[in-house]
Short mmCIF file of N, CA, C and O in Angstrom, two decimals:
data_model
loop_
_atom_site.label_atom_id
_atom_site.label_comp_id
_atom_site.label_asym_id
_atom_site.label_seq_id
_atom_site.Cartn_x
_atom_site.Cartn_y
_atom_site.Cartn_z
N MET A 23 34.72 17.47 -22.83
CA MET A 23 33.39 17.08 -23.25
C MET A 23 32.39 17.50 -22.17
O MET A 23 32.58 17.25 -20.99
N SER A 24 31.35 18.15 -22.55
CA SER A 24 30.38 18.62 -21.57
C SER A 24 29.41 17.49 -21.20
O SER A 24 29.20 16.56 -21.97
N ARG A 25 28.85 17.62 -20.01
CA ARG A 25 27.89 16.62 -19.54
C ARG A 25 26.56 16.81 -20.25
O ARG A 25 26.15 17.93 -20.54
N PRO A 26 25.88 15.74 -20.51
CA PRO A 26 24.56 15.84 -21.14
C PRO A 26 23.59 16.62 -20.25
O PRO A 26 23.70 16.61 -19.03
N THR A 27 22.64 17.28 -20.88
CA THR A 27 21.64 18.06 -20.17
C THR A 27 20.89 17.21 -19.17
O THR A 27 20.58 17.65 -18.06
N LYS A 28 20.61 15.96 -19.50
CA LYS A 28 19.89 15.06 -18.60
C LYS A 28 20.59 14.97 -17.25
O LYS A 28 19.95 15.03 -16.21
N ASN A 29 21.92 14.82 -17.25
CA ASN A 29 22.66 14.72 -15.99
C ASN A 29 22.61 16.03 -15.21
O ASN A 29 22.52 16.02 -13.99
N LEU A 30 22.70 17.16 -15.92
CA LEU A 30 22.62 18.44 -15.24
C LEU A 30 21.27 18.61 -14.57
O LEU A 30 21.18 19.10 -13.45
N LEU A 31 20.21 18.20 -15.25
CA LEU A 31 18.88 18.31 -14.67
C LEU A 31 18.74 17.40 -13.46
O LEU A 31 18.17 17.80 -12.44
N SER A 32 19.25 16.18 -13.55
CA SER A 32 19.14 15.28 -12.40
C SER A 32 19.98 15.79 -11.23
O SER A 32 19.56 15.69 -10.08
N ASP A 33 21.15 16.38 -11.52
CA ASP A 33 21.97 16.97 -10.45
C ASP A 33 21.21 18.10 -9.76
O ASP A 33 21.19 18.19 -8.53
N GLU A 34 20.60 18.96 -10.56
CA GLU A 34 19.87 20.08 -9.97
C GLU A 34 18.64 19.61 -9.20
O GLU A 34 18.29 20.17 -8.16
N LEU A 35 18.01 18.55 -9.66
CA LEU A 35 16.88 17.97 -8.93
C LEU A 35 17.35 17.41 -7.59
O LEU A 35 16.72 17.63 -6.55
N LEU A 36 18.47 16.72 -7.59
CA LEU A 36 19.02 16.17 -6.35
C LEU A 36 19.45 17.30 -5.41
O LEU A 36 19.29 17.21 -4.20
N ASN A 37 19.99 18.40 -5.97
CA ASN A 37 20.33 19.56 -5.15
C ASN A 37 19.06 20.13 -4.51
O ASN A 37 19.07 20.54 -3.35
N ALA A 38 17.98 20.15 -5.28
CA ALA A 38 16.71 20.66 -4.77
C ALA A 38 16.19 19.79 -3.62
O ALA A 38 15.62 20.30 -2.66
N TYR A 39 16.40 18.48 -3.70
CA TYR A 39 16.01 17.59 -2.61
C TYR A 39 16.78 17.95 -1.33
O TYR A 39 16.20 17.98 -0.24
N ILE A 40 18.07 18.18 -1.47
CA ILE A 40 18.88 18.55 -0.31
C ILE A 40 18.38 19.88 0.25
O ILE A 40 18.19 20.02 1.46
N TYR A 41 18.15 20.85 -0.64
CA TYR A 41 17.66 22.15 -0.19
C TYR A 41 16.34 21.99 0.56
O TYR A 41 16.16 22.53 1.65
N ARG A 42 15.41 21.24 -0.03
CA ARG A 42 14.10 21.03 0.60
C ARG A 42 14.24 20.39 1.98
O ARG A 42 13.62 20.83 2.95
N ASP A 43 15.09 19.37 2.07
CA ASP A 43 15.23 18.68 3.35
C ASP A 43 15.91 19.55 4.40
O ASP A 43 15.55 19.50 5.58
N LEU A 44 16.87 20.37 4.00
CA LEU A 44 17.50 21.28 4.95
C LEU A 44 16.52 22.37 5.38
O LEU A 44 16.49 22.76 6.56
N ALA A 45 15.70 22.86 4.46
CA ALA A 45 14.69 23.87 4.80
C ALA A 45 13.63 23.26 5.73
O ALA A 45 13.19 23.91 6.69
N GLN A 46 13.24 22.01 5.48
CA GLN A 46 12.29 21.33 6.37
C GLN A 46 12.90 21.13 7.75
O GLN A 46 12.22 21.27 8.77
N LEU A 47 14.17 20.79 7.79
CA LEU A 47 14.87 20.63 9.06
C LEU A 47 14.86 21.94 9.84
O LEU A 47 14.53 21.97 11.03
N GLU A 48 15.17 23.03 9.15
CA GLU A 48 15.17 24.35 9.81
C GLU A 48 13.79 24.67 10.34
O GLU A 48 13.64 25.11 11.49
N ALA A 49 12.76 24.46 9.54
CA ALA A 49 11.39 24.77 9.96
C ALA A 49 10.97 23.89 11.14
O ALA A 49 10.28 24.36 12.07
N THR A 50 11.36 22.64 11.12
CA THR A 50 10.99 21.71 12.20
C THR A 50 11.70 22.08 13.49
O THR A 50 11.09 22.04 14.58
N ILE A 51 12.96 22.47 13.40
CA ILE A 51 13.69 22.91 14.60
C ILE A 51 12.98 24.13 15.20
O ILE A 51 12.74 24.20 16.41
N GLN A 52 12.63 25.09 14.35
CA GLN A 52 11.97 26.30 14.84
C GLN A 52 10.62 25.95 15.46
O GLN A 52 10.27 26.47 16.53
N ASP A 53 9.87 25.07 14.83
CA ASP A 53 8.57 24.67 15.36
C ASP A 53 8.72 24.00 16.72
O ASP A 53 7.96 24.29 17.66
N GLN A 54 9.69 23.11 16.86
CA GLN A 54 9.89 22.43 18.14
C GLN A 54 10.35 23.41 19.21
O GLN A 54 9.91 23.33 20.35
N LYS A 55 11.21 24.32 18.82
CA LYS A 55 11.66 25.35 19.76
C LYS A 55 10.47 26.18 20.23
O LYS A 55 10.32 26.44 21.42
N ASP A 56 9.60 26.58 19.30
CA ASP A 56 8.42 27.39 19.63
C ASP A 56 7.41 26.62 20.47
O ASP A 56 6.60 27.23 21.17
N ASN A 57 7.41 25.30 20.38
CA ASN A 57 6.42 24.47 21.07
C ASN A 57 7.03 23.61 22.18
O ASN A 57 6.54 22.52 22.47
N ASN A 58 8.11 24.12 22.77
CA ASN A 58 8.72 23.50 23.94
C ASN A 58 9.16 22.05 23.70
O ASN A 58 9.02 21.20 24.56
N TRP A 59 9.60 21.76 22.47
CA TRP A 59 10.16 20.46 22.13
C TRP A 59 9.20 19.32 22.46
O TRP A 59 9.59 18.29 22.99
N LYS A 60 7.94 19.49 22.11
CA LYS A 60 6.92 18.47 22.37
C LYS A 60 7.18 17.17 21.61
O LYS A 60 6.77 16.11 22.04
N ASN A 61 7.84 17.27 20.45
CA ASN A 61 8.14 16.07 19.67
C ASN A 61 9.52 16.21 19.02
O ASN A 61 9.64 16.37 17.81
N GLY A 62 10.56 16.13 19.83
CA GLY A 62 11.93 16.27 19.36
C GLY A 62 12.31 15.22 18.33
O GLY A 62 13.21 15.42 17.52
N ALA A 63 11.60 14.09 18.34
CA ALA A 63 11.90 13.03 17.37
C ALA A 63 11.67 13.51 15.93
O ALA A 63 12.32 13.02 15.01
N LEU A 64 10.80 14.49 15.74
CA LEU A 64 10.59 15.03 14.39
C LEU A 64 11.86 15.68 13.85
O LEU A 64 12.17 15.55 12.66
N VAL A 65 12.60 16.35 14.71
CA VAL A 65 13.85 16.98 14.29
C VAL A 65 14.85 15.91 13.88
O VAL A 65 15.52 16.03 12.85
N VAL A 66 14.93 14.86 14.68
CA VAL A 66 15.84 13.76 14.37
C VAL A 66 15.46 13.13 13.03
O VAL A 66 16.32 12.82 12.20
N GLN A 67 14.16 12.97 12.79
CA GLN A 67 13.68 12.40 11.53
C GLN A 67 14.04 13.30 10.35
O GLN A 67 14.48 12.82 9.30
N LYS A 68 13.87 14.61 10.50
CA LYS A 68 14.19 15.54 9.41
C LYS A 68 15.70 15.57 9.15
O LYS A 68 16.12 15.71 8.00
N LEU A 69 16.49 15.42 10.18
CA LEU A 69 17.94 15.32 9.99
C LEU A 69 18.27 14.07 9.18
O LEU A 69 19.08 14.12 8.25
N ASP A 70 17.62 12.95 9.51
CA ASP A 70 17.83 11.71 8.76
C ASP A 70 17.43 11.88 7.30
O ASP A 70 18.13 11.39 6.40
N ASP A 71 16.32 12.57 7.05
CA ASP A 71 15.88 12.82 5.67
C ASP A 71 16.95 13.61 4.91
O ASP A 71 17.26 13.30 3.76
N ALA A 72 17.50 14.64 5.56
CA ALA A 72 18.53 15.46 4.92
C ALA A 72 19.77 14.61 4.62
O ALA A 72 20.34 14.70 3.52
N LYS A 73 20.18 13.80 5.57
CA LYS A 73 21.36 12.95 5.33
C LYS A 73 21.09 11.97 4.19
O LYS A 73 21.99 11.72 3.37
N ASP A 74 19.88 11.44 4.10
CA ASP A 74 19.54 10.53 2.99
C ASP A 74 19.65 11.23 1.64
O ASP A 74 20.16 10.66 0.68
N SER A 75 19.18 12.47 1.56
CA SER A 75 19.28 13.22 0.30
C SER A 75 20.73 13.49 -0.07
O SER A 75 21.10 13.43 -1.24
N ILE A 76 21.53 13.77 0.93
CA ILE A 76 22.96 14.03 0.69
C ILE A 76 23.62 12.76 0.17
O ILE A 76 24.39 12.79 -0.80
N ILE A 77 23.32 11.63 0.79
CA ILE A 77 23.89 10.34 0.36
C ILE A 77 23.47 10.01 -1.06
O ILE A 77 24.29 9.57 -1.88
N LEU A 78 22.20 10.24 -1.39
CA LEU A 78 21.72 10.00 -2.75
C LEU A 78 22.48 10.85 -3.75
O LEU A 78 22.94 10.37 -4.79
N ARG A 79 22.66 12.12 -3.43
CA ARG A 79 23.39 13.04 -4.33
C ARG A 79 24.85 12.59 -4.48
O ARG A 79 25.40 12.61 -5.57
N MET A 80 25.48 12.15 -3.38
CA MET A 80 26.86 11.68 -3.45
C MET A 80 26.97 10.45 -4.34
O MET A 80 27.92 10.31 -5.10
N GLY A 81 25.98 9.55 -4.22
CA GLY A 81 26.00 8.34 -5.01
C GLY A 81 25.88 8.58 -6.50
O GLY A 81 26.31 7.74 -7.30
N MET A 82 25.32 9.70 -6.88
CA MET A 82 25.15 10.03 -8.30
C MET A 82 26.28 10.91 -8.83
O MET A 82 26.34 11.19 -10.02
N GLU A 83 27.17 11.35 -7.95
CA GLU A 83 28.21 12.30 -8.34
C GLU A 83 29.44 11.61 -8.91
O GLU A 83 29.88 10.60 -8.39
N ARG A 84 29.98 12.19 -9.97
CA ARG A 84 31.20 11.65 -10.58
C ARG A 84 32.38 12.61 -10.46
O ARG A 84 33.49 12.26 -10.78
N ASP A 85 32.12 13.81 -10.00
CA ASP A 85 33.15 14.83 -9.85
C ASP A 85 33.70 14.75 -8.42
O ASP A 85 32.95 14.91 -7.46
N ASP A 86 35.00 14.49 -8.29
CA ASP A 86 35.61 14.31 -6.97
C ASP A 86 35.48 15.54 -6.07
O ASP A 86 35.24 15.41 -4.87
N ASP A 87 35.63 16.74 -6.63
CA ASP A 87 35.53 17.96 -5.82
C ASP A 87 34.12 18.13 -5.27
O ASP A 87 33.93 18.50 -4.11
N LYS A 88 33.13 17.87 -6.11
CA LYS A 88 31.74 17.98 -5.65
C LYS A 88 31.46 16.92 -4.58
O LYS A 88 30.83 17.20 -3.56
N GLU A 89 31.93 15.71 -4.83
CA GLU A 89 31.70 14.63 -3.86
C GLU A 89 32.36 14.96 -2.52
O GLU A 89 31.79 14.70 -1.47
N THR A 90 33.54 15.56 -2.56
CA THR A 90 34.24 15.93 -1.33
C THR A 90 33.41 16.93 -0.52
O THR A 90 33.26 16.78 0.70
N LEU A 91 32.84 17.93 -1.19
CA LEU A 91 32.01 18.91 -0.49
C LEU A 91 30.74 18.26 0.07
O LEU A 91 30.33 18.54 1.20
N LEU A 92 30.16 17.35 -0.69
CA LEU A 92 28.97 16.65 -0.20
C LEU A 92 29.31 15.79 1.02
O LEU A 92 28.51 15.69 1.96
N TRP A 93 30.49 15.17 1.03
CA TRP A 93 30.92 14.41 2.21
C TRP A 93 31.09 15.33 3.41
O TRP A 93 30.74 14.96 4.54
N LYS A 94 31.64 16.52 3.18
CA LYS A 94 31.78 17.49 4.28
C LYS A 94 30.41 17.83 4.85
O LYS A 94 30.24 17.93 6.06
N LEU A 95 29.43 18.03 3.97
CA LEU A 95 28.08 18.32 4.42
C LEU A 95 27.52 17.15 5.21
O LEU A 95 26.95 17.33 6.29
N HIS A 96 27.68 15.95 4.70
CA HIS A 96 27.19 14.75 5.39
C HIS A 96 27.83 14.63 6.77
O HIS A 96 27.14 14.40 7.77
N ASP A 97 29.15 14.79 6.83
CA ASP A 97 29.85 14.66 8.11
C ASP A 97 29.42 15.76 9.09
O ASP A 97 29.30 15.51 10.29
N TYR A 98 29.16 16.96 8.57
CA TYR A 98 28.68 18.06 9.41
C TYR A 98 27.31 17.70 10.00
O TYR A 98 27.09 17.85 11.20
N MET A 99 26.42 17.22 9.17
CA MET A 99 25.08 16.86 9.64
C MET A 99 25.13 15.67 10.60
O MET A 99 24.35 15.60 11.55
N LYS A 100 26.05 14.77 10.36
CA LYS A 100 26.18 13.57 11.20
C LYS A 100 26.51 13.95 12.65
O LYS A 100 26.14 13.24 13.58
N LYS A 101 27.17 15.09 12.85
CA LYS A 101 27.50 15.54 14.20
C LYS A 101 26.26 15.78 15.05
O LYS A 101 26.33 15.75 16.27
N PHE A 102 25.13 16.00 14.40
CA PHE A 102 23.89 16.29 15.11
C PHE A 102 23.01 15.06 15.31
O PHE A 102 21.92 15.16 15.87
N THR A 103 23.50 13.89 14.87
CA THR A 103 22.74 12.65 15.01
C THR A 103 22.56 12.31 16.48
O THR A 103 23.50 12.42 17.27
N VAL A 104 21.35 11.93 16.83
CA VAL A 104 21.03 11.53 18.20
C VAL A 104 20.71 10.04 18.19
O VAL A 104 20.02 9.55 17.30
N GLY A 105 21.23 9.33 19.16
CA GLY A 105 20.97 7.90 19.25
C GLY A 105 21.91 7.11 18.35
O GLY A 105 22.97 7.58 17.96
N ASP A 106 21.47 5.94 17.99
CA ASP A 106 22.32 5.03 17.22
C ASP A 106 22.16 5.19 15.71
O ASP A 106 22.68 4.39 14.93
N GLY A 107 21.43 6.20 15.30
CA GLY A 107 21.26 6.42 13.87
C GLY A 107 20.03 5.75 13.29
O GLY A 107 19.68 5.98 12.15
N THR A 108 19.37 4.89 14.07
CA THR A 108 18.12 4.30 13.59
C THR A 108 16.98 5.21 14.00
O THR A 108 17.06 5.91 15.01
N LEU A 109 15.94 5.21 13.23
CA LEU A 109 14.81 6.07 13.53
C LEU A 109 14.05 5.54 14.74
O LEU A 109 13.54 4.43 14.72
N ALA A 110 14.05 6.33 15.78
CA ALA A 110 13.31 5.97 16.98
C ALA A 110 12.33 7.10 17.29
O ALA A 110 12.74 8.23 17.46
N LEU A 111 11.08 6.78 17.31
CA LEU A 111 10.07 7.81 17.50
C LEU A 111 9.92 8.26 18.94
O LEU A 111 9.23 9.23 19.23
N ASP A 112 10.59 7.56 19.84
CA ASP A 112 10.47 7.91 21.26
C ASP A 112 11.73 8.61 21.79
O ASP A 112 11.98 8.64 22.98
N ILE A 113 12.49 9.22 20.90
CA ILE A 113 13.71 9.91 21.31
C ILE A 113 13.34 11.15 22.11
O ILE A 113 12.45 11.90 21.74
N SER A 114 14.02 11.33 23.21
CA SER A 114 13.85 12.52 24.02
C SER A 114 15.19 13.26 24.01
O SER A 114 16.21 12.69 24.38
N LEU A 115 15.17 14.49 23.56
CA LEU A 115 16.41 15.26 23.46
C LEU A 115 16.76 15.88 24.80
O LEU A 115 15.89 16.42 25.49
N ASN A 116 18.05 15.84 25.14
CA ASN A 116 18.48 16.50 26.36
C ASN A 116 18.79 17.98 26.05
O ASN A 116 18.71 18.42 24.89
N ASP A 117 19.13 18.75 27.06
CA ASP A 117 19.35 20.19 26.89
C ASP A 117 20.45 20.49 25.89
O ASP A 117 20.33 21.40 25.07
N LYS A 118 21.55 19.74 25.94
CA LYS A 118 22.65 19.97 25.01
C LYS A 118 22.23 19.68 23.58
O LYS A 118 22.55 20.43 22.65
N GLN A 119 21.52 18.58 23.37
CA GLN A 119 21.06 18.23 22.02
C GLN A 119 20.09 19.28 21.49
O GLN A 119 20.19 19.68 20.33
N ARG A 120 19.19 19.76 22.34
CA ARG A 120 18.29 20.83 21.90
C ARG A 120 19.08 22.09 21.55
O ARG A 120 18.81 22.73 20.53
N ALA A 121 20.05 22.42 22.36
CA ALA A 121 20.89 23.61 22.09
C ALA A 121 21.66 23.43 20.78
O ALA A 121 21.78 24.39 19.99
N ASP A 122 22.16 22.23 20.53
CA ASP A 122 22.87 21.96 19.27
C ASP A 122 21.93 22.12 18.08
O ASP A 122 22.31 22.69 17.06
N TYR A 123 20.71 21.62 18.21
CA TYR A 123 19.74 21.76 17.11
C TYR A 123 19.32 23.22 16.92
O TYR A 123 19.13 23.67 15.80
N ILE A 124 19.20 23.96 18.02
CA ILE A 124 18.87 25.39 17.90
C ILE A 124 19.99 26.10 17.14
O ILE A 124 19.73 26.92 16.25
N TYR A 125 21.23 25.78 17.48
CA TYR A 125 22.38 26.35 16.77
C TYR A 125 22.31 26.01 15.28
O TYR A 125 22.48 26.87 14.42
N LEU A 126 22.05 24.74 14.97
CA LEU A 126 21.95 24.31 13.58
C LEU A 126 20.82 25.04 12.87
O LEU A 126 20.98 25.51 11.74
N GLY A 127 19.67 25.16 13.52
CA GLY A 127 18.54 25.87 12.93
C GLY A 127 18.88 27.32 12.62
O GLY A 127 18.54 27.84 11.55
N GLU A 128 19.58 27.97 13.54
CA GLU A 128 19.98 29.36 13.31
C GLU A 128 20.97 29.47 12.15
O GLU A 128 20.90 30.39 11.34
N LYS A 129 21.87 28.51 12.08
CA LYS A 129 22.85 28.51 11.00
C LYS A 129 22.17 28.26 9.65
O LYS A 129 22.49 28.90 8.65
N LEU A 130 21.23 27.34 9.62
CA LEU A 130 20.47 27.09 8.39
C LEU A 130 19.69 28.34 7.98
O LEU A 130 19.72 28.75 6.82
N ARG A 131 19.02 28.95 8.95
CA ARG A 131 18.21 30.14 8.66
C ARG A 131 19.08 31.29 8.16
O ARG A 131 18.77 31.93 7.15
N SER A 132 20.18 31.55 8.84
CA SER A 132 21.04 32.68 8.44
C SER A 132 21.72 32.42 7.09
O SER A 132 22.06 33.36 6.38
N GLY A 133 21.87 31.14 6.73
CA GLY A 133 22.47 30.80 5.45
C GLY A 133 21.48 30.72 4.30
O GLY A 133 21.84 30.40 3.17
N GLY A 134 20.21 30.99 4.59
CA GLY A 134 19.20 30.99 3.54
C GLY A 134 18.59 29.63 3.24
O GLY A 134 17.92 29.46 2.23
N TRP A 135 18.78 28.66 4.13
CA TRP A 135 18.20 27.32 3.94
C TRP A 135 16.80 27.31 4.54
O TRP A 135 16.53 26.59 5.50
N THR A 136 15.92 28.14 3.99
CA THR A 136 14.55 28.24 4.48
C THR A 136 13.60 28.28 3.29
O THR A 136 14.03 28.50 2.15
N PHE A 137 12.33 28.12 3.58
CA PHE A 137 11.32 28.21 2.52
C PHE A 137 10.97 29.67 2.21
O PHE A 137 10.29 29.94 1.25
N ASN A 138 11.44 30.60 3.04
CA ASN A 138 11.12 32.01 2.85
C ASN A 138 11.97 32.66 1.77
O ASN A 138 11.70 33.78 1.37
N LYS A 139 13.02 32.00 1.35
CA LYS A 139 13.92 32.57 0.37
C LYS A 139 13.92 31.71 -0.88
O LYS A 139 13.75 30.50 -0.82
N GLY A 140 14.14 32.36 -2.00
CA GLY A 140 14.30 31.59 -3.23
C GLY A 140 15.63 30.85 -3.18
O GLY A 140 16.51 31.20 -2.41
N PHE A 141 15.76 29.85 -4.00
CA PHE A 141 17.02 29.11 -4.00
C PHE A 141 17.41 28.76 -5.43
O PHE A 141 16.57 28.66 -6.31
N ASP A 142 18.69 28.61 -5.61
CA ASP A 142 19.25 28.28 -6.91
C ASP A 142 19.92 26.92 -6.78
O ASP A 142 20.76 26.72 -5.91
N THR A 143 19.54 25.98 -7.63
CA THR A 143 20.09 24.63 -7.54
C THR A 143 21.29 24.43 -8.48
O THR A 143 21.83 23.34 -8.55
N ASN A 144 21.69 25.49 -9.18
CA ASN A 144 22.90 25.45 -9.98
C ASN A 144 24.08 25.17 -9.05
O ASN A 144 24.18 25.75 -7.98
N TRP A 145 24.98 24.28 -9.44
CA TRP A 145 26.04 23.83 -8.54
C TRP A 145 26.88 24.98 -8.01
O TRP A 145 27.22 25.00 -6.83
N ASP A 146 27.23 25.95 -8.84
CA ASP A 146 28.11 27.03 -8.38
C ASP A 146 27.49 27.78 -7.21
O ASP A 146 28.15 28.01 -6.19
N THR A 147 26.24 28.15 -7.32
CA THR A 147 25.55 28.85 -6.24
C THR A 147 25.29 27.92 -5.06
O THR A 147 25.54 28.27 -3.91
N PHE A 148 24.82 26.73 -5.36
CA PHE A 148 24.51 25.74 -4.34
C PHE A 148 25.74 25.40 -3.51
O PHE A 148 25.68 25.33 -2.28
N SER A 149 26.87 25.21 -4.17
CA SER A 149 28.09 24.81 -3.46
C SER A 149 28.58 25.93 -2.53
O SER A 149 29.13 25.63 -1.47
N LEU A 150 28.39 27.17 -2.90
CA LEU A 150 28.79 28.28 -2.03
C LEU A 150 27.97 28.25 -0.74
O LEU A 150 28.50 28.49 0.35
N LYS A 151 26.68 27.97 -0.87
CA LYS A 151 25.82 27.86 0.32
C LYS A 151 26.22 26.67 1.18
O LYS A 151 26.23 26.76 2.41
N LEU A 152 26.57 25.56 0.53
CA LEU A 152 27.01 24.38 1.28
C LEU A 152 28.29 24.69 2.04
O LEU A 152 28.43 24.33 3.21
N GLN A 153 29.23 25.32 1.35
CA GLN A 153 30.52 25.65 1.96
C GLN A 153 30.31 26.54 3.18
O GLN A 153 30.93 26.32 4.22
N ALA A 154 29.44 27.53 3.06
CA ALA A 154 29.17 28.43 4.19
C ALA A 154 28.55 27.66 5.36
O ALA A 154 28.85 27.94 6.53
N LEU A 155 27.70 26.69 5.07
CA LEU A 155 27.04 25.92 6.12
C LEU A 155 28.03 25.05 6.89
O LEU A 155 27.98 25.00 8.11
N VAL A 156 28.92 24.39 6.19
CA VAL A 156 29.81 23.44 6.86
C VAL A 156 31.03 24.10 7.49
O VAL A 156 31.76 23.46 8.24
N THR A 157 31.23 25.38 7.21
CA THR A 157 32.38 26.10 7.78
C THR A 157 31.97 26.71 9.10
O THR A 157 31.00 27.45 9.17
N GLU A 158 32.68 26.35 10.13
CA GLU A 158 32.41 26.91 11.45
C GLU A 158 33.02 28.29 11.54
O GLU A 158 34.15 28.51 11.11
N SER A 159 32.26 29.23 12.10
CA SER A 159 32.77 30.60 12.20
C SER A 159 33.42 30.84 13.53
O SER A 159 33.38 30.09 14.43
#
């Protein structure tokens, strides 16, 4: 039995939220890098936004394989969490944390998680991009 169109649309909308938040994260990392990390807390906030979108998408998912990939994405992003996970606007990133975020930004950019590229929220295409992101080379 196929899924109703309504669910497919909501899935693609939730995929678009994840895409938007990852693209915003990439742009924010680049901006902070270009501006000598004047407000590193913005990067932490954008990471939290991305994790929230991932959690929302997982909560709406009924397919175990899709949920597994979304958990991999969440766990990958969680590795970059700074502090105790609560939003703190006075976070100061150390050199290693900045380097980790620069690496993440480069990985997002090279994987097409930017506003400069078109994106497809269809699960087949979207999941390939997710898989490439969470796989360490």
